[in-house]
mmCIF file of C-alpha atoms in Angstrom:
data_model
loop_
_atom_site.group_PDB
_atom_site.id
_atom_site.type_symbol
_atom_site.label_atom_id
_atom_site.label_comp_id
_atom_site.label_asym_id
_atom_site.label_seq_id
_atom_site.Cartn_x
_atom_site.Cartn_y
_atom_site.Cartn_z
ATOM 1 C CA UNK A 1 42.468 122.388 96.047
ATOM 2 C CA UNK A 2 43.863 125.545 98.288
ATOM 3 C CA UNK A 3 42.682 127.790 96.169
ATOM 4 C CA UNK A 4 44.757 131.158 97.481
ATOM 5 C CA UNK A 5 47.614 128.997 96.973
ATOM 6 C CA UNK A 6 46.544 128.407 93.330
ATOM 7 C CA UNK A 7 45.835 132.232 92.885
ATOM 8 C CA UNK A 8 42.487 132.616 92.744
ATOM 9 C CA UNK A 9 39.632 133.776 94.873
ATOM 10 C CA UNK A 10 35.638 133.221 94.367
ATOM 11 C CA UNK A 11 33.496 136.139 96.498
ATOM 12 C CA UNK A 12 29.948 136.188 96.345
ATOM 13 C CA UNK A 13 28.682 140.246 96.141
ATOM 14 C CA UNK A 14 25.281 139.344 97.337
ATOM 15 C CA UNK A 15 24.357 140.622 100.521
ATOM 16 C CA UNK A 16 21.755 138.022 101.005
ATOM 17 C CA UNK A 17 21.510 134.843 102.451
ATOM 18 C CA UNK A 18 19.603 133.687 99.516
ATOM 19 C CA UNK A 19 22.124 135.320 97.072
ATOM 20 C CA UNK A 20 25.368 133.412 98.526
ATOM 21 C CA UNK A 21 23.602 129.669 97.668
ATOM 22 C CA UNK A 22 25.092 129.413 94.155
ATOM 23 C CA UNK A 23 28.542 130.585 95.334
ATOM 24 C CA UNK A 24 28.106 128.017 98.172
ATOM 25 C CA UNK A 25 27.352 125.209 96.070
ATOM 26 C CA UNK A 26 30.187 126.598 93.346
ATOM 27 C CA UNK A 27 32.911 126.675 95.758
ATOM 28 C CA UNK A 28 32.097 123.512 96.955
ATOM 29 C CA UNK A 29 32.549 121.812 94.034
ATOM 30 C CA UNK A 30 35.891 123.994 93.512
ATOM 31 C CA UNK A 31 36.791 122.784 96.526
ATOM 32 C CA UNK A 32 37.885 125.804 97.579
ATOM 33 C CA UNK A 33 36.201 128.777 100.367
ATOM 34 C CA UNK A 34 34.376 131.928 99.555
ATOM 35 C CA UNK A 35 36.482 135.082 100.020
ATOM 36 C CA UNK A 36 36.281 137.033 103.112
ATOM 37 C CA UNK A 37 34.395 140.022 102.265
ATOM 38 C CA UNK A 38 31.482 142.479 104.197
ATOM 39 C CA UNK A 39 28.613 143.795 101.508
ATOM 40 C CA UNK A 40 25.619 145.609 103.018
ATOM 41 C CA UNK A 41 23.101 148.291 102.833
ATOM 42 C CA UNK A 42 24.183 151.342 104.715
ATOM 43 C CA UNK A 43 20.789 153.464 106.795
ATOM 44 C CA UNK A 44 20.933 155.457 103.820
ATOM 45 C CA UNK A 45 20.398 152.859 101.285
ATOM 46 C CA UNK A 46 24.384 153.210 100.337
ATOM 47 C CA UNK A 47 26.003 150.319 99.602
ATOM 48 C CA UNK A 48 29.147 149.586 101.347
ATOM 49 C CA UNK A 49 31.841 146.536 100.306
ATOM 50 C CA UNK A 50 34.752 145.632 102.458
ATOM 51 C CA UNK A 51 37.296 143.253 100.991
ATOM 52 C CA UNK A 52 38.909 141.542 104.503
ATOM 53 C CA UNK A 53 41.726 139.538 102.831
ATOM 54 C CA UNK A 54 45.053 140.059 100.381
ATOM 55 C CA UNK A 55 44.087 139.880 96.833
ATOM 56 C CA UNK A 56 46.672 141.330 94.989
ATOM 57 C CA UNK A 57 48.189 139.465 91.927
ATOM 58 C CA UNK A 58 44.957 136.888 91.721
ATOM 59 C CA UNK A 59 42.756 136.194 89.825
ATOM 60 C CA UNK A 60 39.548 137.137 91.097
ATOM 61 C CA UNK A 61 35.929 135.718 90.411
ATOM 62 C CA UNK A 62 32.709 137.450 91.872
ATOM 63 C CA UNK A 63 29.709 135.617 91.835
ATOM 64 C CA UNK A 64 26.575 137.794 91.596
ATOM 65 C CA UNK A 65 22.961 136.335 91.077
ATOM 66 C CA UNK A 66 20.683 138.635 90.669
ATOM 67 C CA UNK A 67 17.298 138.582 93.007
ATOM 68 C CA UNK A 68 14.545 141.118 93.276
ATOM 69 C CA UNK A 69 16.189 144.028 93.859
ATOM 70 C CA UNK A 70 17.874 144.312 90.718
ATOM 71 C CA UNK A 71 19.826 147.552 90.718
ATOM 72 C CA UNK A 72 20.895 146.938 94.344
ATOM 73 C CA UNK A 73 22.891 143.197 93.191
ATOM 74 C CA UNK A 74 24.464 145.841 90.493
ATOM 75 C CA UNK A 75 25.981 148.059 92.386
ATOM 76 C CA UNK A 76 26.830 145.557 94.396
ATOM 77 C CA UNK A 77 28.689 143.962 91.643
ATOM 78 C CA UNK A 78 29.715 147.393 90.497
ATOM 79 C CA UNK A 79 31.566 148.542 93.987
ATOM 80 C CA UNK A 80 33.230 144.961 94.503
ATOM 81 C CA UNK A 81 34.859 144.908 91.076
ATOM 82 C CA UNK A 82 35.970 148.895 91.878
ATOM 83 C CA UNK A 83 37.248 147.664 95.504
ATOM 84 C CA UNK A 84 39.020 144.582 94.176
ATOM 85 C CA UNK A 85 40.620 146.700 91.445
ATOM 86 C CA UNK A 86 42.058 148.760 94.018
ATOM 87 C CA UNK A 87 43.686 146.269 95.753
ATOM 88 C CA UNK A 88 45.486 145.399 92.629
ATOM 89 C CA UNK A 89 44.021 141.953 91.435
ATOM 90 C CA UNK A 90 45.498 140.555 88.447
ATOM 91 C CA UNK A 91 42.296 139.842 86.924
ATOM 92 C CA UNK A 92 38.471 140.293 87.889
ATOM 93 C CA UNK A 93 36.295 137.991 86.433
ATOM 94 C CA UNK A 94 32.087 138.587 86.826
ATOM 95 C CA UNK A 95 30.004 135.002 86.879
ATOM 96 C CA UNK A 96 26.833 136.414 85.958
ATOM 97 C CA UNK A 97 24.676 133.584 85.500
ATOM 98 C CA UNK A 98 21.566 136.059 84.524
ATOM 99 C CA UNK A 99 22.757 139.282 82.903
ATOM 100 C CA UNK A 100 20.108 141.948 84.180
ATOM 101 C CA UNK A 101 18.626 144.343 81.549
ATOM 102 C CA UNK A 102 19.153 141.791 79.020
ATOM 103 C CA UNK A 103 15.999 142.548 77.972
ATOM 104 C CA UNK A 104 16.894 146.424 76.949
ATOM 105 C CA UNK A 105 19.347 145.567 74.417
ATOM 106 C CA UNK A 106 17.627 147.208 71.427
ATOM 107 C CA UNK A 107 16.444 150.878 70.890
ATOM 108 C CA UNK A 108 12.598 151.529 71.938
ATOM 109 C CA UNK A 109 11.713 154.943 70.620
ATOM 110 C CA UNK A 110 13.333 157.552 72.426
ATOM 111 C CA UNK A 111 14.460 155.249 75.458
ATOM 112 C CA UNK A 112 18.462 153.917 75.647
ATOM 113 C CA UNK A 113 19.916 150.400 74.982
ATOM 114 C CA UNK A 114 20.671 150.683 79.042
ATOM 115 C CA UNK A 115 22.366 146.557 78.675
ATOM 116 C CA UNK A 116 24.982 148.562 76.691
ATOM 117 C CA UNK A 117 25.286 150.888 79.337
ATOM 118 C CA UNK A 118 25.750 148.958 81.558
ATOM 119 C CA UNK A 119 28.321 146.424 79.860
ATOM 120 C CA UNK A 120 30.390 149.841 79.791
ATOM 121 C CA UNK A 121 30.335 150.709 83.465
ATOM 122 C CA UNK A 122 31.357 146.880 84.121
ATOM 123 C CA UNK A 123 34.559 147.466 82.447
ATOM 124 C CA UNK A 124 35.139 150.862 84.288
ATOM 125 C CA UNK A 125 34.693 149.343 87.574
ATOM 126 C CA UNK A 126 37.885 146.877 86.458
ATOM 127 C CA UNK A 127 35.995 143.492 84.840
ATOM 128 C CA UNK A 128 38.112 142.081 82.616
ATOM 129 C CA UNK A 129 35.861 138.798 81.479
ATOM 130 C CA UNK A 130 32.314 137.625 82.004
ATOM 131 C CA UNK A 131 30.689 134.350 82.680
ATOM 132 C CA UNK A 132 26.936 134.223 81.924
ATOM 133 C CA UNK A 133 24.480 131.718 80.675
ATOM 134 C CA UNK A 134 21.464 132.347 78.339
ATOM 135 C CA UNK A 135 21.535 135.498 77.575
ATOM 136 C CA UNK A 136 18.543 136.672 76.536
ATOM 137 C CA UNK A 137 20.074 138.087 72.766
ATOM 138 C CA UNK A 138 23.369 136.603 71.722
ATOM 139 C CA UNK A 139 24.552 139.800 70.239
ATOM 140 C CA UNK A 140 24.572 141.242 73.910
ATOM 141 C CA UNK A 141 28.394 140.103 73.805
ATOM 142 C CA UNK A 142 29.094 142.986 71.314
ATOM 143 C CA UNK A 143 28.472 145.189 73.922
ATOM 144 C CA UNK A 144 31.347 144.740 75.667
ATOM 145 C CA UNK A 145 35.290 145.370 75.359
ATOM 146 C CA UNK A 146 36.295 142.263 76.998
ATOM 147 C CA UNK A 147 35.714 138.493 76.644
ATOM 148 C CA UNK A 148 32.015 137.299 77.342
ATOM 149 C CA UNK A 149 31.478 133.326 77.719
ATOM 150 C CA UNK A 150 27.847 132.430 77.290
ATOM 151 C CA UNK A 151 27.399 128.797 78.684
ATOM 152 C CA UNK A 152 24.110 127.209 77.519
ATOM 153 C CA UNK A 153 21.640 125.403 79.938
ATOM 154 C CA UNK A 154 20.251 123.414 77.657
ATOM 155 C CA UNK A 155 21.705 120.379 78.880
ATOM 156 C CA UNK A 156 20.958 120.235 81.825
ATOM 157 C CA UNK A 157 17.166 121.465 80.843
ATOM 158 C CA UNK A 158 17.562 117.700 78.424
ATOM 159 C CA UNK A 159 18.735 115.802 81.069
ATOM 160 C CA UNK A 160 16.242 116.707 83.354
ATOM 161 C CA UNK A 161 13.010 116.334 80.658
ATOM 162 C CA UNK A 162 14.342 112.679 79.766
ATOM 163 C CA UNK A 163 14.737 111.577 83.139
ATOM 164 C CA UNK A 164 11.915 113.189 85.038
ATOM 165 C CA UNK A 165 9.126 113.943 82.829
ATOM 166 C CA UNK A 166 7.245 109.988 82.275
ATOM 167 C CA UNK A 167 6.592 109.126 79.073
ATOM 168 C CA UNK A 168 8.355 112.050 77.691
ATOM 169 C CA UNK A 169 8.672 110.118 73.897
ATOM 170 C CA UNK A 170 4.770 111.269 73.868
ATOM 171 C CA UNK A 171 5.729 114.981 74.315
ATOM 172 C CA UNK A 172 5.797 117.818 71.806
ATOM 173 C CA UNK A 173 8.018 120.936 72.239
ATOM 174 C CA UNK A 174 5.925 123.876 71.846
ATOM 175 C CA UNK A 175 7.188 127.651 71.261
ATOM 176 C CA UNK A 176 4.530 130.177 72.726
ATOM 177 C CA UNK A 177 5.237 132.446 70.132
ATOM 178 C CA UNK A 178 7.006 132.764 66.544
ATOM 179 C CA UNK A 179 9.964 134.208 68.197
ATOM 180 C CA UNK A 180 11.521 130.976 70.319
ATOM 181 C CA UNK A 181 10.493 128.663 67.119
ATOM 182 C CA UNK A 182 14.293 128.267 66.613
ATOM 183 C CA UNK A 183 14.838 127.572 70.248
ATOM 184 C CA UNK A 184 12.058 125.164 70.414
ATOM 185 C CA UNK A 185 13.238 123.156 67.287
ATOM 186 C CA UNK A 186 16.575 122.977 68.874
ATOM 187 C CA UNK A 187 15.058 120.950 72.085
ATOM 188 C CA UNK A 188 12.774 118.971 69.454
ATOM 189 C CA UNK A 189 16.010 117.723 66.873
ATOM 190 C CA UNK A 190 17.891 116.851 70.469
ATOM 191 C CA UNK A 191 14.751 115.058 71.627
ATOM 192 C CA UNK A 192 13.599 113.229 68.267
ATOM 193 C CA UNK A 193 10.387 114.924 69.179
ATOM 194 C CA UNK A 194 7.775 117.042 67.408
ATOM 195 C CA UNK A 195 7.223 120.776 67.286
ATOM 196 C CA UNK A 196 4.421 123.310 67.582
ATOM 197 C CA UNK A 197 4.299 126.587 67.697
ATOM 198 C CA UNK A 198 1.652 128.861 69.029
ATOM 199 C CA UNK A 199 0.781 132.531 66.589
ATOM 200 C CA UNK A 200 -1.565 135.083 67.117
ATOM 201 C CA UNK A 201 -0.978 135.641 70.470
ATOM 202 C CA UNK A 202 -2.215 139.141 71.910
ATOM 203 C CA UNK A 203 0.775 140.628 73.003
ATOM 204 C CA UNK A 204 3.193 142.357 71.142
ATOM 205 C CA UNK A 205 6.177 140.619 70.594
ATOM 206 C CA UNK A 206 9.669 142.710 70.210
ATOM 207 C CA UNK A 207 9.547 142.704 66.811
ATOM 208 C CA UNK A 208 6.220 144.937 66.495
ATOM 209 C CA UNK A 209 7.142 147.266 69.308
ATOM 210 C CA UNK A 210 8.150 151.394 68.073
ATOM 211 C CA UNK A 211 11.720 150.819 67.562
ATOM 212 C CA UNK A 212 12.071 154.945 67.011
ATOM 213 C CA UNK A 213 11.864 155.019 63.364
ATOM 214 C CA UNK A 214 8.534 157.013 63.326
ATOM 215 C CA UNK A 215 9.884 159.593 65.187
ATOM 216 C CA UNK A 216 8.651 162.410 65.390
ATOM 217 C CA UNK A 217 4.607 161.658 64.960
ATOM 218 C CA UNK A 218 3.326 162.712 62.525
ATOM 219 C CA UNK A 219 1.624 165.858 62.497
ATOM 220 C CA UNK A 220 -0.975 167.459 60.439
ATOM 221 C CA UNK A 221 -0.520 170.126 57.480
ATOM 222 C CA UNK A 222 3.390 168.782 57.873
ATOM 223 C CA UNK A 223 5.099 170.717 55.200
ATOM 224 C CA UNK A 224 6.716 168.246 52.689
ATOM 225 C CA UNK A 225 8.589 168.258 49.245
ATOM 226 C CA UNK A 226 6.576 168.287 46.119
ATOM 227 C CA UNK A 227 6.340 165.210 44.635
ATOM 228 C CA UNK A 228 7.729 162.934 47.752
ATOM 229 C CA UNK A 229 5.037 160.606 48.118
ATOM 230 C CA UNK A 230 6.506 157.603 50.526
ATOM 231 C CA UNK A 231 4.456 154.010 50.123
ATOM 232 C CA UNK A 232 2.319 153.601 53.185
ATOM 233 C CA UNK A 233 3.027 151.119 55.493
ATOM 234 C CA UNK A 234 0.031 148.894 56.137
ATOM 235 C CA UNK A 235 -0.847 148.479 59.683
ATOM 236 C CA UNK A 236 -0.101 144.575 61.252
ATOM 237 C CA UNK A 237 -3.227 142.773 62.448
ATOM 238 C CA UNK A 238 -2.421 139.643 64.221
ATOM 239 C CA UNK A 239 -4.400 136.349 62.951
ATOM 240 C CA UNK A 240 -6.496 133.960 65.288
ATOM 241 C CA UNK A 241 -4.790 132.498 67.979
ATOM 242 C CA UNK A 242 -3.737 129.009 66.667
ATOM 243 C CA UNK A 243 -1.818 126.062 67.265
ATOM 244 C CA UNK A 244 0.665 124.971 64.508
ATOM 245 C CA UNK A 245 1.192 121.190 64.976
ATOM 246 C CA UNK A 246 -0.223 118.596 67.014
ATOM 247 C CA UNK A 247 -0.970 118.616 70.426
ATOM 248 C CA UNK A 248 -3.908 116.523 71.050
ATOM 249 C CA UNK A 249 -3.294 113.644 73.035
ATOM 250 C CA UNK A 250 0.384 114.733 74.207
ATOM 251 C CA UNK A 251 2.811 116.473 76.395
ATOM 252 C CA UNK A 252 3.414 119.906 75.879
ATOM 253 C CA UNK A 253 7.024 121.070 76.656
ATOM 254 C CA UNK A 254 7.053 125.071 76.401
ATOM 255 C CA UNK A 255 10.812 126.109 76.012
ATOM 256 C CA UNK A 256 11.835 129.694 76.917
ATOM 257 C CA UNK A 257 15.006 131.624 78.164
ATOM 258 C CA UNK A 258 13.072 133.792 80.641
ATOM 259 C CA UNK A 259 9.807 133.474 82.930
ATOM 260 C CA UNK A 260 8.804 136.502 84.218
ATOM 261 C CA UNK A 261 5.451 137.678 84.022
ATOM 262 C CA UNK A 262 3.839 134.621 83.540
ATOM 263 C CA UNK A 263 0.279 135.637 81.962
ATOM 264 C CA UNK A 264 1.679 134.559 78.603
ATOM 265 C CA UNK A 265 2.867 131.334 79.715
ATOM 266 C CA UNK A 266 -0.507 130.756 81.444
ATOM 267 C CA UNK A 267 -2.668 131.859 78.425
ATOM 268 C CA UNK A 268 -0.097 129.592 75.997
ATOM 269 C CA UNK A 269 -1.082 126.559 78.225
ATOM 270 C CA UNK A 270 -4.782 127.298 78.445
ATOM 271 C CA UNK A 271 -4.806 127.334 74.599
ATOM 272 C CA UNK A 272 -2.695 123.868 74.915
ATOM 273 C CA UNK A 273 -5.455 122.348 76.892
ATOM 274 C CA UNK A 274 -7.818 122.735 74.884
ATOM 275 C CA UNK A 275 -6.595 121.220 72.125
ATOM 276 C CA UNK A 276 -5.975 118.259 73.857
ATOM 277 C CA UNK A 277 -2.696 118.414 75.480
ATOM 278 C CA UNK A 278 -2.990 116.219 78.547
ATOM 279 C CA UNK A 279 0.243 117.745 80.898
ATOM 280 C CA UNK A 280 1.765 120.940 80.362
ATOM 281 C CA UNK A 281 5.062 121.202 81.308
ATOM 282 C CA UNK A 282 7.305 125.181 80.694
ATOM 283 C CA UNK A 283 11.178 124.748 80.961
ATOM 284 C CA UNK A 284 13.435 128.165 80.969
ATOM 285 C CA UNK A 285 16.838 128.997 81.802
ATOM 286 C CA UNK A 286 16.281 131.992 84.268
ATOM 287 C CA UNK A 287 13.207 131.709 86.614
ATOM 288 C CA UNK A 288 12.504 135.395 87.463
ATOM 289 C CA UNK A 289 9.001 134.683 88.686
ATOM 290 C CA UNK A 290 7.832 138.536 89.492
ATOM 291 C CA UNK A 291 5.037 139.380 90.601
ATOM 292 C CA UNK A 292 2.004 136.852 91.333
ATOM 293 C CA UNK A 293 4.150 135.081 89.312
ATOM 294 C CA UNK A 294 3.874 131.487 91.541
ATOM 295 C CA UNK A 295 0.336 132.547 92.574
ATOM 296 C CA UNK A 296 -1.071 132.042 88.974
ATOM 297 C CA UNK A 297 0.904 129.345 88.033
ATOM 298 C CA UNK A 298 -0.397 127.480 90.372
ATOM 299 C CA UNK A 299 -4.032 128.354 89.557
ATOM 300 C CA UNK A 300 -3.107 127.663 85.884
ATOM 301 C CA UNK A 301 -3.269 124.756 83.204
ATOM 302 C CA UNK A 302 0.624 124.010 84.003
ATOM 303 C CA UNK A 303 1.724 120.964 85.692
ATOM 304 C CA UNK A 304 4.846 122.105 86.151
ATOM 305 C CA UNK A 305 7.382 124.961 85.569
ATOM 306 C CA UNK A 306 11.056 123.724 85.571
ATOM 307 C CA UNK A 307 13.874 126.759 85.985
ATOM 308 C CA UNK A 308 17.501 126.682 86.499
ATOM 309 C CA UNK A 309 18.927 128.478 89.820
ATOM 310 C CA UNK A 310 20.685 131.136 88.390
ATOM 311 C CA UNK A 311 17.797 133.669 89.799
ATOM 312 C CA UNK A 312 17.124 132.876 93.491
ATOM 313 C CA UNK A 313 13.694 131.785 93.645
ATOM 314 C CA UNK A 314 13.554 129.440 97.306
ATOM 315 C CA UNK A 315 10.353 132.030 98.195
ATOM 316 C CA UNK A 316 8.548 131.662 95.229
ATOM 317 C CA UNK A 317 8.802 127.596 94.995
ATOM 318 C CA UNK A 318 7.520 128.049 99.043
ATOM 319 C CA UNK A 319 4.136 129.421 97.023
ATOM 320 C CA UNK A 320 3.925 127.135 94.930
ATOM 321 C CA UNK A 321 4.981 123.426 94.682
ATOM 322 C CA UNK A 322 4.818 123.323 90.765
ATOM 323 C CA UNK A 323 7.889 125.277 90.875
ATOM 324 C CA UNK A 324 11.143 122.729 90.465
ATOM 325 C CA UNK A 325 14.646 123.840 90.307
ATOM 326 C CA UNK A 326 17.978 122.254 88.077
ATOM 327 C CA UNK A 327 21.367 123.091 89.442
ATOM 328 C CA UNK A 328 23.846 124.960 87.153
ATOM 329 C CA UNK A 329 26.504 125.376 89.802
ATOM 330 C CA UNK A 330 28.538 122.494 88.120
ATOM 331 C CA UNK A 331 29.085 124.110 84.657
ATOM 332 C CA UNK A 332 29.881 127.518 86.368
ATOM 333 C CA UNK A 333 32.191 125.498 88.652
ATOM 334 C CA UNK A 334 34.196 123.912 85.592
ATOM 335 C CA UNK A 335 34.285 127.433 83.491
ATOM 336 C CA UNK A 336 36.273 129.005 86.738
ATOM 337 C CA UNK A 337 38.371 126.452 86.586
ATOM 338 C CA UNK A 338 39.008 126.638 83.155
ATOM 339 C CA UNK A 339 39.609 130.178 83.009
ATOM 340 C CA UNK A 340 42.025 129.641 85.958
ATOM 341 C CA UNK A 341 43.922 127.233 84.377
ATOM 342 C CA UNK A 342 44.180 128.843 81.165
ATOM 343 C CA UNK A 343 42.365 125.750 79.415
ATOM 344 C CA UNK A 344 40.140 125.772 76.481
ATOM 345 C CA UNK A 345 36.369 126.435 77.377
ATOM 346 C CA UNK A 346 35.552 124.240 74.025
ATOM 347 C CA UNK A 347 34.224 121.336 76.077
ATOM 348 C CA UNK A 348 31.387 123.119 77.732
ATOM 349 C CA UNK A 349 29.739 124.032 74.316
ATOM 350 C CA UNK A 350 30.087 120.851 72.806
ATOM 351 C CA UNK A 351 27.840 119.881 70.289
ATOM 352 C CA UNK A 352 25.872 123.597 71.483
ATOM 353 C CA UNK A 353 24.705 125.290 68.501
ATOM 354 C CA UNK A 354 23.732 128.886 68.206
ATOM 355 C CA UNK A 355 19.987 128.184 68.784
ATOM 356 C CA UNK A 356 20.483 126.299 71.762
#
């Protein structure tokens, strides 16, 4: 299809090589070309965009993944969506396949929900609709002031355990913590397989972390009303690590949204092993892999970590061969189209439930 005959354009804000693959492999299956657009880093660090072709009274799409340098891809984002707004597109539509600072999307003592901040300043740089995938809380979509479509990865993550992982009717879906049980039992319904779940891990988890309601400290010789005597809150101590279900003798499938910081992941597979788990497999939607992320997986328990490519991560599977990657372009391909076309997005979530 001609797509500026259609009216609509796809740009990629990434100023990377690395950034522009997923817009490649999108527009490909569009059939359409990436805008003609200039985005770089100025001496000074500035960021400059130059928009080198009409765009006035189309609908717009920018693609932005998100790599390393996190606040660079968002202003980025931020000064294409102002630049295309000024050159009077009809509508500017963000494909965000990770949202960045998903993870600050609930008060931490005297810190800022900063994903609601910056939902706002996508709308005053002229957004008027986001496409994401997995984001990491649902309720992130509150945040904003225009339409949000969360497409789910799930499928894909399916397809791709049924028809590459041998013998996968042995396997168990395991949860590394209490919080992704409901996650985890989606995969294991869709799969007819078991579930475990791993508790009493060291690390907090969100739920224990200051959430502000202690503040201020408490302080000695405090003066307080007579007769107020609040019920004291008894401290949390976190059981024995344990394994709830059966692993022994199985594949372990450990489900997540987001690999990061992989210590957790490598300690949850360590604990897997030794109760008799014989391949460890993790599968997540965004592989952020920070760090010595790919070092230590590949020095762990895990046989293999399996991430979609909406985070670039070509260096990081260079380190370490354990790393595989499941393309997402085709869903993100089909939503633009929808949206273009003014058809119903339904399709894509079929049979997606809110745990998926």
């Amino acid at each position: 299809m001609n797509a500026a005959r259609s009216g609509y354009r796809v740009f990629s804000a990434n100023s990377t090589a690395a950034g522009t693959e997923l817009a490649r492999r999108i527009t490909e299956r569009l059939g359409a070309e990436l805008g003609k657009s200039v985005v770089y880093q100025e001496t000074n660090g500035e960021t400059r965009v130059e928009i080198k072709e009409s765009v006035r009274g189309q609908d717009i799409f920018i693609i932005q993944t998100i790599p390393r340098d996190v606040n660079t891809a968002v202003m980025e984002l931020l000064i294409m969506a102002y630049a295309l707004k000024t050159s009077c597109a009809r509508n500017i539509i963000g494909v965000i396949p990770y949202f960045p600072y998903s993870k600050q999307s609930k008060m931490r003592k005297r810190g800022s929900i900063v994903c609601k901040l910056l939902a706002s300043m996508l709308a005053k740089a002229g957004l008027t609709h986001i496409i994401t995938m997995d984001l990491h809380q649902k309720e992130i979509q509150g945040f904003f002031s225009f339409p949000v479509d969360n497409l789910r990865a799930s499928p894909f993550l399916l397809q791709y355990i049924q028809e590459e992982i041998p013998d996968y009717r042995n396997a168990v879906i395991v949860a590394k913590s209490p919080d992704a049980a409901k996650r985890a039992q989606s995969y294991a319904e869709r799969l007819r397989l078991g579930l475990a779940v791993i508790h009493g891990e060291a690390q907090c988890t969100e739920q224990d972390m200051d959430d502000g309601r202690h503040s201020p400290p408490m302080v000695k010789n405090t003066t307080v009303h007579t007769g107020l005597e609040l019920p004291l809150m008894m401290a949390k101590e976190k059981p024995p690590i344990t394994v709830v279900g059966d692993v022994g003798g199985r594949i372990a499938i450990i489900v997540d949204d987001i690999i990061d910081d992989v210590e957790s992941f490598v300690a949850a597979a360590e604990i897997l092993k030794e109760r008799g788990a014989y391949k460890i497999f993790v599968m997540a939607t965004h592989g952020l892999l920070s760090a010595d992320a790919p070092r230590l997986i590949e020095e762990s328990s895990i046989d293999e970590v399996v991430v979609t490519n909406t985070v670039p991560h070509e260096v990081q599977k260079l380190q370490c061969p354990k790393i595989k990657t499941v393309d997402i372009s085709l869903i993100l391909s089909e939503a633009i189209r929808r949206i273009h076309n003014g058809e119903s997005m339904a399709y894509l979530f079929r049979n997606i439930t809110v745990d998926d």
